[in-house]
C-alpha positions in Angstrom: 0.0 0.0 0.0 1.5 3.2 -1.0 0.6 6.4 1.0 2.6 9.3 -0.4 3.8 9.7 -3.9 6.7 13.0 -3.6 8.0 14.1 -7.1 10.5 16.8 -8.8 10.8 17.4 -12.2 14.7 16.9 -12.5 17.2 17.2 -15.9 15.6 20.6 -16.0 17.4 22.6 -13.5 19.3 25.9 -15.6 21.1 27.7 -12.4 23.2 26.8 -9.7 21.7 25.4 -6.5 18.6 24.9 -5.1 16.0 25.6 -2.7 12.9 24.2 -1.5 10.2 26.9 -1.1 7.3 24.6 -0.5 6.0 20.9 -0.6 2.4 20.0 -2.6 0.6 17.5 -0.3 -1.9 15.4 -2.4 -5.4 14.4 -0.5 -8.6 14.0 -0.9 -10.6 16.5 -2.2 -14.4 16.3 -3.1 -13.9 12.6 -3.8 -11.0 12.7 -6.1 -7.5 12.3 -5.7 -5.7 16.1 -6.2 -3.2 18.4 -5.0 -3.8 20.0 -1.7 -2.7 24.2 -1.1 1.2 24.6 -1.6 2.7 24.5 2.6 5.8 26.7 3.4 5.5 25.5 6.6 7.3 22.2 5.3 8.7 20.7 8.5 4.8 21.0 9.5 3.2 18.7 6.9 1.7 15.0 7.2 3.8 13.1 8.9 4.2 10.1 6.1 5.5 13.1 4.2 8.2 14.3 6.5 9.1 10.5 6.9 10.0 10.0 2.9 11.9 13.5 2.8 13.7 12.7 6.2 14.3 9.0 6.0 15.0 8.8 2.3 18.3 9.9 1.1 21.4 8.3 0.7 23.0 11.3 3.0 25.9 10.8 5.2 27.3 13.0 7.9 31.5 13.7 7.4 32.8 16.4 9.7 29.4 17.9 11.2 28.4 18.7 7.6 25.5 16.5 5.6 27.5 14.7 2.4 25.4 13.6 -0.4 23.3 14.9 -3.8 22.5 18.1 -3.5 18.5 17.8 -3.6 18.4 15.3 -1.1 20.1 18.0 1.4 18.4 20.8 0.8 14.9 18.3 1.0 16.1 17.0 4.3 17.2 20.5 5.8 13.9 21.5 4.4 12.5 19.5 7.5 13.7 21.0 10.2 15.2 17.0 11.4 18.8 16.7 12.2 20.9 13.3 11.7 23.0 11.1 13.5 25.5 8.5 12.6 25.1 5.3 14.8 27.0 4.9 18.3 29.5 2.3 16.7 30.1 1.3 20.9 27.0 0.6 21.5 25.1 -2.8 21.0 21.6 -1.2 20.4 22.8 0.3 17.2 24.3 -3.0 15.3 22.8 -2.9 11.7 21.9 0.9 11.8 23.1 2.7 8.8 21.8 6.3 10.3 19.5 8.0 12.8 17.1 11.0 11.7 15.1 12.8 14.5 12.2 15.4 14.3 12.0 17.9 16.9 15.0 19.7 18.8 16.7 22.3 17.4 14.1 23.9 15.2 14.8 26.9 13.7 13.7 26.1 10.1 15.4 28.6 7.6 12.5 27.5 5.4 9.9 29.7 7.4 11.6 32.8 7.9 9.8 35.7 8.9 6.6 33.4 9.7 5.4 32.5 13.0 6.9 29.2 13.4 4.2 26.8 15.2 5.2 25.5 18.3 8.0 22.1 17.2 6.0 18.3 17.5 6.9 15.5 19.7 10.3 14.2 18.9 9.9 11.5 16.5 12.9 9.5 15.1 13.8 6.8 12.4 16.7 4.3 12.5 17.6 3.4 8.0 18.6 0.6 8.7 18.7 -0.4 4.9 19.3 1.6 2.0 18.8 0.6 -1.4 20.0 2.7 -3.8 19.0 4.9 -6.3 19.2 3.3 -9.3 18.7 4.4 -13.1 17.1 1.1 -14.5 14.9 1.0 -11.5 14.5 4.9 -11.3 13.3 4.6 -7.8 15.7 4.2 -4.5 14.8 2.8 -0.9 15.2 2.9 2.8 13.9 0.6 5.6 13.3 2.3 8.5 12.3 1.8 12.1 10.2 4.0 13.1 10.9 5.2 17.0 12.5 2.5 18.1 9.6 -0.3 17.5 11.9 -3.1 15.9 8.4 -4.7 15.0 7.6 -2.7 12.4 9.9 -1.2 10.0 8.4 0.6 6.8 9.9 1.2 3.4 10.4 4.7 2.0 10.3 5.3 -1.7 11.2 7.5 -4.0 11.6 7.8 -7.6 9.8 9.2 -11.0 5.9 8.9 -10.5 5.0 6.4 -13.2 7.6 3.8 -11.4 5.9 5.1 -8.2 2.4 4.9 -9.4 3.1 1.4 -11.2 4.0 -0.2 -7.4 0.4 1.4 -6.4 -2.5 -1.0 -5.8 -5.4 1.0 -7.4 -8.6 1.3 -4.7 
């Protein structure tokens, strides 16, 4: 069952560096499938939504600073979420690739000059798999835990939207 489809139009891109000014949620609306109101207010939006920008990325931390393609970084600062490489001492981390977590520090340059809303409840995802992006499969993945429940583990997916919407079961 897939809950969030996310999407970019990329090859198309004619200046330097990027920025993510808002996220397009898509809902419900009068009994058809569309795109909700653009949100600035992107570390704010559903929370499946903040998973797949947070917990899907092949980013790494080196040095204090987030490695990795660029629009992954500027998607995952976009949330407000920090991450954390694994505690390579410490038994409970064996197998995890990377830590994300939602809430502390939350000064999202993303809503500047707004009111930002008070921060949510920490919430946090161990990757504990990554799969890739790759071009035949245009799509990449990441198993997650999702706050420390080592019972249920979701995949996050990302790719171009007719891979995407081919892995969809209609309803």
């Amino acid at each position: 069952l897939v809950n969030f489809i996310c999407f970019d139009k990329t090859g198309t891109l004619t200046e330097e560096g990027l920025d993510v000014m808002a996220v397009r949620e898509a809902g419900i609306i009068q009994d058809q499938a569309s795109f909700l109101p653009e949100r600035t207010d992107i570390a704010h939006c559903n929370v499946g939504l903040l998973d797949i920008l947070a917990g899907c990325h092949g980013l790494v931390l080196v040095d204090n600073n987030l490695v990795g393609d660029s629009l992954e970084v500027k998607m995952f600062e976009a949330t407000g979420w920090t991450l954390k490489d694994p505690d390579a001492s410490s038994a409970n981390d064996e197998g995890i690739l990377a830590y994300v977590t939602q809430g502390g520090g939350f000064n999202n340059p993303y809503m500047l000059g707004q009111d930002q809303p008070q921060p949510p409840p920490t919430r946090s995802l161990a990757i504990v798999k990554r799969f890739e992006f790759s071009s035949a499969l245009q799509r990449m993945s990441c198993v997650v835990d999702i706050d420390n429940d080592s019972n249920q583990c979701y995949v996050l997916t990302k790719g171009a939207p007719e891979v995407i919407a081919e892995l969809c079961l209609p309803h």
